[in-house]
Coordinates of C-alpha atoms and ligand atoms in Angstrom, one line a residue:
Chain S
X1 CA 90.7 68.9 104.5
X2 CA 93.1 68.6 102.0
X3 CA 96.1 70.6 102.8
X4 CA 97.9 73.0 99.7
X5 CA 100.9 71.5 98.5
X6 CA 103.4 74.3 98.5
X7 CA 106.6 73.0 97.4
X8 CA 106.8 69.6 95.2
X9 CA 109.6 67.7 94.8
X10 CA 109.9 64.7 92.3
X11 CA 112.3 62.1 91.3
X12 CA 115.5 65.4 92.2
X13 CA 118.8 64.2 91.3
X14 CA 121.7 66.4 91.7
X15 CA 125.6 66.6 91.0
X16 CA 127.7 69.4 91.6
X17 CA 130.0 70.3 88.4
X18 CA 133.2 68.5 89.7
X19 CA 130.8 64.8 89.5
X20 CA 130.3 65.0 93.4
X21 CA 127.0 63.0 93.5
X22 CA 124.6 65.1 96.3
X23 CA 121.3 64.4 95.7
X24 CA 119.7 61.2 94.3
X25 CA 116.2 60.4 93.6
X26 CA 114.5 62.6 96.5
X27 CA 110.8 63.4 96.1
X28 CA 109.3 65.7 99.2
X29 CA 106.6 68.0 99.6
X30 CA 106.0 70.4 101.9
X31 CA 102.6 71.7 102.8
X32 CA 100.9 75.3 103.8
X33 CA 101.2 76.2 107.1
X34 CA 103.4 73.3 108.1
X35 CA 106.5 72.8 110.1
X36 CA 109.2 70.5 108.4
X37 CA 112.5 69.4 109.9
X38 CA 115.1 68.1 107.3
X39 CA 117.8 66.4 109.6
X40 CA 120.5 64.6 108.3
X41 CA 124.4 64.0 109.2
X42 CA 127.2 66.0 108.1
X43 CA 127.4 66.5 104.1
X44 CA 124.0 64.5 103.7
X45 CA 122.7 66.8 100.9
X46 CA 120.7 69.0 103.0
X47 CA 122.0 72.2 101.8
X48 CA 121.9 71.3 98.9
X49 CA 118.6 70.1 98.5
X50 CA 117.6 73.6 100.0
X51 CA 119.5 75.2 97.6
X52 CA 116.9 74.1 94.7
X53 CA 113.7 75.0 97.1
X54 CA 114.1 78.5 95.3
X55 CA 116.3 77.8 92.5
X56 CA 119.6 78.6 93.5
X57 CA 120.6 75.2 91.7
X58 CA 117.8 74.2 89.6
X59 CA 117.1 70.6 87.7
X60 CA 114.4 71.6 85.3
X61 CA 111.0 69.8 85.9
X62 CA 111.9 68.5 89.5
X63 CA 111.0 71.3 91.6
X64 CA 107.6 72.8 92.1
X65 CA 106.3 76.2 93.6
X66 CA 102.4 76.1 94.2
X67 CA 102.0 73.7 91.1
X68 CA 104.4 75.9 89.0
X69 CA 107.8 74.2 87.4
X70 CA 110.9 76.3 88.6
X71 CA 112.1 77.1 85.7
X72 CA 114.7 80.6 84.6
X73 CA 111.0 82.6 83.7
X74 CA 109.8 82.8 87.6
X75 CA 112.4 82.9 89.6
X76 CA 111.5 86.8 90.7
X77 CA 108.6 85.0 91.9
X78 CA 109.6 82.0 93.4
X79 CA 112.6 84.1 95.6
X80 CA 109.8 86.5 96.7
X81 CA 107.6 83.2 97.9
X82 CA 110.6 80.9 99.8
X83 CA 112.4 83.0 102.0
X84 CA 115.7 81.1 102.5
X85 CA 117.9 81.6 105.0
X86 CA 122.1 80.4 104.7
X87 CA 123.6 78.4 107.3
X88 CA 126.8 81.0 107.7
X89 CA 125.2 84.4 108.4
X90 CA 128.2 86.2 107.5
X91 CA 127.1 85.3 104.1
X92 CA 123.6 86.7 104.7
X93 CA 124.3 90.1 105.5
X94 CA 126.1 91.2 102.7
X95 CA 125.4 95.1 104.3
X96 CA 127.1 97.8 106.2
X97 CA 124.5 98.1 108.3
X98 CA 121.1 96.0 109.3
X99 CA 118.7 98.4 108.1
X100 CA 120.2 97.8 104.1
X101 CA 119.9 94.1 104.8
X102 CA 116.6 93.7 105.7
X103 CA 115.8 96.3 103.4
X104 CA 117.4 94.8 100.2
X105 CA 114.8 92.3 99.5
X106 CA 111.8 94.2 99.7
X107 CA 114.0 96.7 98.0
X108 CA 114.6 94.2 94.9
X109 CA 110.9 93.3 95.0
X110 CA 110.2 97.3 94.1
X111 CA 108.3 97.8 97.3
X112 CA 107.6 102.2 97.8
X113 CA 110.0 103.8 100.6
X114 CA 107.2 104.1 102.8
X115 CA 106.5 100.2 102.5
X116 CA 110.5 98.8 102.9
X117 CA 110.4 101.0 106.0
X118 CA 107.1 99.0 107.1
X119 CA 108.6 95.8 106.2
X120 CA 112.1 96.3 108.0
X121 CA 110.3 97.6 110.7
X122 CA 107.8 94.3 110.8
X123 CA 110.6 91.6 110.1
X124 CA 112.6 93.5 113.0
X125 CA 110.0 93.0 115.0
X126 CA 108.7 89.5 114.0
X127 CA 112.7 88.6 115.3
X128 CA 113.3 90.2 118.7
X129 CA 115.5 93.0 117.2
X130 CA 113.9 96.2 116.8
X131 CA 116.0 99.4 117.5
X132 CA 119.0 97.4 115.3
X133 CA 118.9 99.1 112.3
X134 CA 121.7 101.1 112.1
X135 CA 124.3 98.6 113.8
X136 CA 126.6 97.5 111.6
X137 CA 126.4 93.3 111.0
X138 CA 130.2 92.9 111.8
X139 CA 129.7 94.0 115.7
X140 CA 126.9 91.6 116.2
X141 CA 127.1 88.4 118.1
X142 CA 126.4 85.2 116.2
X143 CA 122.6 84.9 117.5
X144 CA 122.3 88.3 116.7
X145 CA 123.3 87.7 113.4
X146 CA 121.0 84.4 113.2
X147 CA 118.4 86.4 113.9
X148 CA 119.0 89.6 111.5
X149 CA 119.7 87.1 108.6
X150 CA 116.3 85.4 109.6
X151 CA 114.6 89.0 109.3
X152 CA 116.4 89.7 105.9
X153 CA 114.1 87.2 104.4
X154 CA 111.0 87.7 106.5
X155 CA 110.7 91.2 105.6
X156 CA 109.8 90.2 102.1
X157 CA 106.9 88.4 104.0
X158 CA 107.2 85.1 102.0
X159 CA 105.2 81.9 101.3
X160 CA 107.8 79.3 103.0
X161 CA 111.1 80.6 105.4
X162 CA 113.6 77.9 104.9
X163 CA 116.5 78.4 107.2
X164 CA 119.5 76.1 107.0
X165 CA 121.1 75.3 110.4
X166 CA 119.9 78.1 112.4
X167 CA 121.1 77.3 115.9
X168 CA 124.5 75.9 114.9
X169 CA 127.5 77.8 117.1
X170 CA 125.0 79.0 119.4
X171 CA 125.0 79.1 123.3
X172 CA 122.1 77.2 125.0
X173 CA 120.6 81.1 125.9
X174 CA 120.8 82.0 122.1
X175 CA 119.3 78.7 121.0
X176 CA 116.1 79.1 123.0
X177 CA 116.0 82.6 122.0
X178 CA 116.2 81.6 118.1
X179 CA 113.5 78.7 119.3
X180 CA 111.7 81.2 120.7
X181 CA 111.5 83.4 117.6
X182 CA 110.5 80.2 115.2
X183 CA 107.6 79.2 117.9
X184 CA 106.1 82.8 117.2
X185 CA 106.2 82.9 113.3
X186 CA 102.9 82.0 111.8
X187 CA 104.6 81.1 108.4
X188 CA 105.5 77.6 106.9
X189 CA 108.6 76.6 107.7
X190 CA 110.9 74.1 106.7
X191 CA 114.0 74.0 109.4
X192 CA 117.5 72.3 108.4
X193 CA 119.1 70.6 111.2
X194 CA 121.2 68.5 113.5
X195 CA 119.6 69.7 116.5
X196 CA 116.6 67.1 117.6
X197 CA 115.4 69.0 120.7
X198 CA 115.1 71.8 118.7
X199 CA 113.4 69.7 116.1
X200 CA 111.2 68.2 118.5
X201 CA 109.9 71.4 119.9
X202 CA 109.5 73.1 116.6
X203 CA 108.5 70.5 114.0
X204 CA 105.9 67.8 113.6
X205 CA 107.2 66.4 110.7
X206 CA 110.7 65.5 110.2
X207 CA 112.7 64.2 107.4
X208 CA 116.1 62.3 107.3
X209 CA 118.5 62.5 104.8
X210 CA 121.0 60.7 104.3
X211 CA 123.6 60.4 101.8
X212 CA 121.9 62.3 99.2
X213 CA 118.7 60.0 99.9
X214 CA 115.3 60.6 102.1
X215 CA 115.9 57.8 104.2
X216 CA 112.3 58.8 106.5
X217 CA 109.5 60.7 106.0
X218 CA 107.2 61.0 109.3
X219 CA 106.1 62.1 112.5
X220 CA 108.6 63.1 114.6
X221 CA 107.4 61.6 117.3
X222 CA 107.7 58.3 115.4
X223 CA 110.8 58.8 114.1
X224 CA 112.8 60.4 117.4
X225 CA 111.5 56.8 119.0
X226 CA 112.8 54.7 116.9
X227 CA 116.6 54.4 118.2
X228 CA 117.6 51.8 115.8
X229 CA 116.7 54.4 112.9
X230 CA 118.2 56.9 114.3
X231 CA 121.5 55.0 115.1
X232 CA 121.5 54.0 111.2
X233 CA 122.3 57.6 109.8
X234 CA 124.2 58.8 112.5
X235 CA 122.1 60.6 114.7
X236 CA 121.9 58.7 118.0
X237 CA 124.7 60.4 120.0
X238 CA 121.4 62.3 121.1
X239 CA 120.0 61.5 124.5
X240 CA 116.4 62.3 124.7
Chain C
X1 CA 137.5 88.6 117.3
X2 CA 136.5 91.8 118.1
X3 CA 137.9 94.7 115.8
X4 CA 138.3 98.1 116.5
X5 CA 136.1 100.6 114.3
X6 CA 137.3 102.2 111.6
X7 CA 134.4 105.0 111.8
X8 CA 135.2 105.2 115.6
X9 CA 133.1 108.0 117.4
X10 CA 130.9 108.1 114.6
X11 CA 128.1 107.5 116.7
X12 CA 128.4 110.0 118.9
X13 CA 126.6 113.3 119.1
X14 CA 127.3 116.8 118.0
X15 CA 126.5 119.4 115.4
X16 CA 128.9 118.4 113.1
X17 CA 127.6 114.5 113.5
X18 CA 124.3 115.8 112.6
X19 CA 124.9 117.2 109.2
X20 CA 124.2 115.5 105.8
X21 CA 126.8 112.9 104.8
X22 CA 127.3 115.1 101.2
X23 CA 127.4 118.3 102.9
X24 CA 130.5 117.2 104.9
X25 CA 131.8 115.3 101.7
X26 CA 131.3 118.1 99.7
X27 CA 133.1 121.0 102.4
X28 CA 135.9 118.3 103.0
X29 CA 136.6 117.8 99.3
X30 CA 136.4 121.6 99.1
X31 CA 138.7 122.4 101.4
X32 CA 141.4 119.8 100.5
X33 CA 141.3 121.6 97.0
X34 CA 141.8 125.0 98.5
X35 CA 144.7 123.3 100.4
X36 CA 145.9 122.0 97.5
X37 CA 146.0 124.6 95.5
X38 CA 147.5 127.6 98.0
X39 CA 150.4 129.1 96.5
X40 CA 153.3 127.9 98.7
X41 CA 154.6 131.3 99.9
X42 CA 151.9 132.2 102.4
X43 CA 152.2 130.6 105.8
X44 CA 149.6 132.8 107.5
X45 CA 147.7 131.7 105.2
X46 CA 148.0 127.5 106.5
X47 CA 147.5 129.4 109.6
X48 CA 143.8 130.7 108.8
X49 CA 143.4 126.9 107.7
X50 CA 144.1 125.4 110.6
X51 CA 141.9 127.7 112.5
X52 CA 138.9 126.6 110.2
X53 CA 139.6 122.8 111.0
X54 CA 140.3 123.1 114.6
X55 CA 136.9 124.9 115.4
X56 CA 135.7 122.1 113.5
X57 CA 137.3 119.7 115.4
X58 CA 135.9 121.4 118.4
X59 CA 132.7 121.4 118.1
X60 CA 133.0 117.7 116.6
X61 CA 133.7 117.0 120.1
X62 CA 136.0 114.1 118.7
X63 CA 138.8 113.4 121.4
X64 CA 141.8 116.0 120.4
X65 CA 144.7 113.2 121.1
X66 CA 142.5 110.5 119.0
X67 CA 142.8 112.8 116.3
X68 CA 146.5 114.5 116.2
X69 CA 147.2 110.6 116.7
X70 CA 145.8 109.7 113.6
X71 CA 146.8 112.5 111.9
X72 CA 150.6 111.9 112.6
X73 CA 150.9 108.4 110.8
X74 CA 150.8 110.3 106.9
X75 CA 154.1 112.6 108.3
X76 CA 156.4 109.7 107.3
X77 CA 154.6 108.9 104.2
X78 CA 155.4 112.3 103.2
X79 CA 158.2 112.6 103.8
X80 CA 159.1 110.0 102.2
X81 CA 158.3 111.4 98.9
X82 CA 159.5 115.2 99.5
X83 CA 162.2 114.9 102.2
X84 CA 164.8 115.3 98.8
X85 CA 162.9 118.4 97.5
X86 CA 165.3 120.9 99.7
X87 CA 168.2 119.3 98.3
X88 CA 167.2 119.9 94.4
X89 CA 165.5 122.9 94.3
X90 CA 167.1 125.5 92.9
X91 CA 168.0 128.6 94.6
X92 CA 170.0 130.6 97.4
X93 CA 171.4 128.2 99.6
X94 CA 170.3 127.8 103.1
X95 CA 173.6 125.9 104.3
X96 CA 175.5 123.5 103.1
X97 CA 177.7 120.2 104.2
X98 CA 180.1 118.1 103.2
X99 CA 180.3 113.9 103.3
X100 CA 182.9 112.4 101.8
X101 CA 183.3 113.6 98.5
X102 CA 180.1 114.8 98.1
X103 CA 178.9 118.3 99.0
X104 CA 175.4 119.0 99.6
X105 CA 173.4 122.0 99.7
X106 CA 169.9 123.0 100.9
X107 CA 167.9 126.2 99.3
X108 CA 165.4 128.3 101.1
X109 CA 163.2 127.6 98.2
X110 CA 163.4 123.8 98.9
X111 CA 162.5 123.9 102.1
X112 CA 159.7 125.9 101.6
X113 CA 158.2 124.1 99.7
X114 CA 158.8 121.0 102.0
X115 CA 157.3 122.5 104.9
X116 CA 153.9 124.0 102.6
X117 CA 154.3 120.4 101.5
X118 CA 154.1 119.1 105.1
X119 CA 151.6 121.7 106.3
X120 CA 149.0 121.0 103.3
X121 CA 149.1 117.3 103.6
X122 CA 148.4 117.5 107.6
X123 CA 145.5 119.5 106.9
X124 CA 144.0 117.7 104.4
X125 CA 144.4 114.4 106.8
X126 CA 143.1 116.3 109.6
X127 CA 140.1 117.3 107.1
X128 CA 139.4 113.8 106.6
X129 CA 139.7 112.2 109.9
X130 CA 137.2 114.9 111.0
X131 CA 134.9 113.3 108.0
X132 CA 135.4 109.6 108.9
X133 CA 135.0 110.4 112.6
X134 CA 131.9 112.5 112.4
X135 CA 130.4 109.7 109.9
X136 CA 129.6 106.3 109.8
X137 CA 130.9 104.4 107.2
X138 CA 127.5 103.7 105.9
X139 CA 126.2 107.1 105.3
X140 CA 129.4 108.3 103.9
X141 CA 128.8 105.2 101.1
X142 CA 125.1 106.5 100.9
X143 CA 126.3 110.2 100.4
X144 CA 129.1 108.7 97.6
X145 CA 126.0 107.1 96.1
X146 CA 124.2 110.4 96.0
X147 CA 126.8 112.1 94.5
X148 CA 126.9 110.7 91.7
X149 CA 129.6 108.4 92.3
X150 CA 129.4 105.1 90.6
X151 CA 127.1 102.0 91.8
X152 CA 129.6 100.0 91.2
X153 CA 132.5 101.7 93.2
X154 CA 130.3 102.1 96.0
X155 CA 129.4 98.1 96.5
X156 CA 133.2 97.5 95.9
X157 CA 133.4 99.5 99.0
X158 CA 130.9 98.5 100.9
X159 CA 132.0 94.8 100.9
X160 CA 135.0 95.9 101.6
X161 CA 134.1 97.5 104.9
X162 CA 131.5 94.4 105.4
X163 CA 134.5 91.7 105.3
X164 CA 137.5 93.1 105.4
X165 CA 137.3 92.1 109.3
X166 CA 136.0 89.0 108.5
X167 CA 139.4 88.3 105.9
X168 CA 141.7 89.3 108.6
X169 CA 140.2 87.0 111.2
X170 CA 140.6 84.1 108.3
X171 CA 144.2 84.9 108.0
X172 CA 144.8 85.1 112.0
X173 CA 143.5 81.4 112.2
X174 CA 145.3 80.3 109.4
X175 CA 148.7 81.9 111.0
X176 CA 147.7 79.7 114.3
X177 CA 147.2 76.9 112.4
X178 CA 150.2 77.1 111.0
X179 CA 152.1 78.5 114.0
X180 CA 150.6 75.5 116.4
X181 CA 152.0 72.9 114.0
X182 CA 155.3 74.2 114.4
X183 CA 156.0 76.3 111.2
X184 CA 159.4 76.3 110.6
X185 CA 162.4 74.9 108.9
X186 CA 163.9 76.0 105.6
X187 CA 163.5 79.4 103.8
X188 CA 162.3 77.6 100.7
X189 CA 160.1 75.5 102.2
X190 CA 158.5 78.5 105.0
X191 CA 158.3 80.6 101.5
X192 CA 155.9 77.9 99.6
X193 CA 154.1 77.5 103.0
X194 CA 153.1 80.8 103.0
X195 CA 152.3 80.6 99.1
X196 CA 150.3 78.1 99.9
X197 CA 148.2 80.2 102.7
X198 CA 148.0 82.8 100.1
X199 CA 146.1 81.0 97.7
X200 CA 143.7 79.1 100.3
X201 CA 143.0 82.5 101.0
X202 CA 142.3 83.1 97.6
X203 CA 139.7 80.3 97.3
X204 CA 138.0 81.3 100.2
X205 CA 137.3 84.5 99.2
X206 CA 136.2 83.0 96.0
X207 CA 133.9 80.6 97.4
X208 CA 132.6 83.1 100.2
X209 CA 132.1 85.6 97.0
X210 CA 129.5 82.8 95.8
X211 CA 127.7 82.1 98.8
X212 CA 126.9 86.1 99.3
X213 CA 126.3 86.1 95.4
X214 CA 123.6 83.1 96.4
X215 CA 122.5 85.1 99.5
X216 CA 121.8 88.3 97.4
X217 CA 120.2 86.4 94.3
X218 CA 117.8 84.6 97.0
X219 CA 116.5 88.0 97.4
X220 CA 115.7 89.0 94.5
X221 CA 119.2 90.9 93.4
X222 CA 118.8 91.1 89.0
X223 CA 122.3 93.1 89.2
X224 CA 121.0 96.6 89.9
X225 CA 121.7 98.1 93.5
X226 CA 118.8 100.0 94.3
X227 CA 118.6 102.0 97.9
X228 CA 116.5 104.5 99.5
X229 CA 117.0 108.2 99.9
X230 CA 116.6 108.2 103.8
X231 CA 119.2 111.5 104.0
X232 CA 118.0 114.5 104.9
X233 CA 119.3 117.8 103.7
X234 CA 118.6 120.7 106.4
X235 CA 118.6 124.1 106.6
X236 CA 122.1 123.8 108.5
X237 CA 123.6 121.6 106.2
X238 CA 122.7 125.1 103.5
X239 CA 124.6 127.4 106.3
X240 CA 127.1 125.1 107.2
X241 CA 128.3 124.5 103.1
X242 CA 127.5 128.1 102.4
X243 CA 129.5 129.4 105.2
X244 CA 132.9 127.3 104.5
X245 CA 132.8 127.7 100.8
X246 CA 132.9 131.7 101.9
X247 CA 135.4 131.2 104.4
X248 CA 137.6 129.6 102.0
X249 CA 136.9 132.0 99.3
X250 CA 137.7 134.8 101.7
X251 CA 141.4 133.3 102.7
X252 CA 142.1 132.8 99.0
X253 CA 141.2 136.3 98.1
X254 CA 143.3 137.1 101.4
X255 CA 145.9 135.3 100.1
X256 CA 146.0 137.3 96.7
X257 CA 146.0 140.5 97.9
X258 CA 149.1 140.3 100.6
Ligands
ATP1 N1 130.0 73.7 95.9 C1 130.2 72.4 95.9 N2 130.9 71.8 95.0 C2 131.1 70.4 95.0 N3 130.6 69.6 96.0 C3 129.9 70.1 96.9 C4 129.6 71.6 97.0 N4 128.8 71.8 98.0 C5 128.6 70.6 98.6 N5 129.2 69.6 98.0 C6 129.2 68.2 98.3 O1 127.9 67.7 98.2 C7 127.6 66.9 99.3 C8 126.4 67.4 100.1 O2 126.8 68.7 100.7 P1 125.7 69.6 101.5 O3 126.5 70.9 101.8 O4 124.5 69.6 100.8 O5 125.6 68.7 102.9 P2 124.9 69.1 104.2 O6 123.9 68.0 104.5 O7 124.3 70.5 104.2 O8 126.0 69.0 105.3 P3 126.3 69.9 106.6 O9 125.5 69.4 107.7 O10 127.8 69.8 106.8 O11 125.9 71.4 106.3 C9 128.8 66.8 100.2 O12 129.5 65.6 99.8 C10 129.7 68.0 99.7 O13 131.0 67.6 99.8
MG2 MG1 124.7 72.3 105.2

């Protein structure tokens, strides 16, 4: 079976505005119903490369959603299809409470009362927090947080959750739990991250950037083996 | 860090919790303006005021000391700005004194009007403690939005409330910083220090501003807040706005007429 081809990535280079070179030459895909790691060392590119799965940053031509170029036309459509999810939630929930968060995408997306109320109720759910909705974000504890931001994004049930760091700060207790809450979604996922147990338990594909390249593309069982490899982009402090 | 609320009790339980957001922003806004705009003569008439508010405050079931606490922090503030009135007012004098050269005199008019100065401004604080302490901070921005107030005043706010914690536990660590690598020496030099603080600040917020901005666009924000009318307007939001705007109606005619 051939599997769908989601997002496509060709030939992405990428510089921010003051000439800092991030991303150079990276070609990716990720499939449907697949579970990708993108590991790298600090300042890599990985955010960044996130950043264009949805068009935050966009390179015209490089970046394909279901066969689609992301281009300034469909980006209603590509945000309601990759759910992505920032590595500081403090940024994520922009709301004075949690119900307005995970309400304000399917909110944008013109859903009916009846049906945000579904979705926040679902995506609520989906993270182990129902009952949370009229908290405020402030008085939450960071996994908390992690895992409010993650429902922000799920409730507008999309295509591909990308979440950027999503166990970074966190206790060993609030890790699992977040591990926890990624084993039971059934959507594709494409997890950003320094964490290789996590990455082990989660993903069976990994990739490794490094230094704005993709330095492997693989099986993560392959790749976690190979010590040498690992050692060569900073990632071997890890004893597994 | 943990912060303390600034809608604290807010979450608790009574009949005044349980109204409509607008209904209490509508009787509070209300009664400041009857306040506000009592002739300064009649004191029975502050009287009959605070009667209103401290039933209110009753059945809020809001701690009394949490509140006359609160309220006690606009008396200097106040008197700030009117503590001179006695002293310029025209009128029979109340007494006199000299220091130095100088004589001074207080009028009876003056300090009337200092104290109905006083006495309006504690009620209308008490008025809006009662409001902020009987409602979240979220549902008073969702009653603001029903009524008409602007979209974009109401998002200002909202942030604010959402980081303004989040700001002051940026400067705290920045103060440690500095304090942990000995901040001291010359005025000049302490002065640009702190400059400099204030304008990493500055770009932080600014960069923070753009990751939210990314955060909200990722959702599909096009620039127009939409939200949901989840409020509820009962039948005892009717009786409770219905019966203050007779109350204070009442006291006013009261007030005319002896
Ligand atoms: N807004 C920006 N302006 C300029 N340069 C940036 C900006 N954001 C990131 N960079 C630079 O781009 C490079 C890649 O950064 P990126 O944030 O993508 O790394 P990362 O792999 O996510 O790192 P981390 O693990 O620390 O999150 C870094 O050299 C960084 O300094
Ligand atoms: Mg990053």
């Amino acid at each position: 079976m051939i599997m769908q081809e989601l997002i496509t990535i060709e030939n992405l280079s990428f510089s921010y505005p003051d000439g800092q070179k991030a991303l150079t030459d990276v070609s990716l895909g990720i499939y449907k119903g697949e579970s990708v790691a993108i590991v790298g060392p600090n300042g890599a590119g990985k955010s960044t490369l996130v950043l264009h799965f949805n068009g935050i940053l966009r390179s015209n031509g490089h970046v394909k959603l279901l066969g689609k170029p992301v281009d300034d036309n469909n980006l209603r459509w590509v945000r309601s299809r990759v759910g992505l999810v920032f590595q500081n939630p403090d940024d994520q929930l922009f709301s004075p409470t949690v119900f307005d968060d995970v309400a304000f995408g399917p909110m944008n997306m013109g859903y009916s009362k009846a049906e945000v109320e579904q979705a926040v109720k679902m995506a609520l759910g989906l993270v182990g927090m129902p009952g949370f909705e009229k908290r405020s974000p402030h008085h939450l504890s960071v996994g908390e947080k992690k895992r409010i931001a993650m429902a922000t994004v799920l409730s507008m049930s999309p295509e591909v959750l990308v979440i950027d760091e999503p166990t970074s700060n966190l206790d060993p207790r609030g890790k699992w739990d977040i591990i926890e809450v990624l084993k039971g979604l059934s959507v594709t996922r494409v997890i950003v991250s320094h964490d290789l147990e996590m990455v082990r338990e989660l993903c069976p594909r990994m990739v490794i950037i490094d230094r704005g390249r993709v330095a492997a593309d693989g099986n993560t069982a392959d790749i976690l083996a190979d010590k040498k490899l690992l050692a060569a982009h900073g990632l071997a402090a890890c004893s597994l | 860090m943990k912060h303390s609320f600034i809608d604290q009790y807010s979450n608790r339980d009574s009949l005044i919790h349980r109204l409509d957001p607008r209904s209490k922003l509508v009787a509070t806004l209300a009664f400041i303006a009857a306040v506000a705009l009592t002739p300064s003569a009649g004191w029975l008439v502050y009287c009959l005021y605070f009667i209103i508010i401290a039933a209110l405050i009753l059945l809020s079931r809001v701690p009394l000391l949490y509140i006359s606490r609160r309220s006690l922090v606009i008396i200097p503030f106040v008197l700030l700005v009117a503590i001179f009135i006695p002293f310029f007012k025209e009128g029979e004098v109340a007494f006199g004194f000299n220091i130095w050269a100088w004589h001074l005199s207080l009028t009876h008019n003056g300090l009337q009007l200092l104290w109905s100065i006083l006495a309006k401004s504690w009620l209308s604080i008490l008025s809006l403690i009662l409001l902020t302490s009987t409602t979240g901070f979220a549902s008073l921005l969702k009653g603001l939005e029903q009524l008409r107030m602007p979209r974009v005043m109401v998002m200002l706010l909202s942030f604010m409330y959402r980081y303004i914690f989040l700001l002051t536990d940026e400067v705290m660590r920045m103060k440690q910083a500095r304090d942990s690598r000995n901040f001291g020496g010359k005025r000049l030099r302490q002065m640009s220090i702190v400059g400099n603080m204030i304008g990493t600040l500055f770009i932080r917020s600014y960069e923070r501003g753009e990751r939210v901005y990314a955060a909200m666009v990722s959702r599909g924000f096009d620039g127009h807040s939409r939200t949901l009318d989840r409020l509820h307007f009962s039948r005892l939001d009717t009786c409770f706005i219905t019966a203050i705007i007779l109350v204070l109606v009442c006291i006013n005619l009261f007030n005319l007429y002896y």
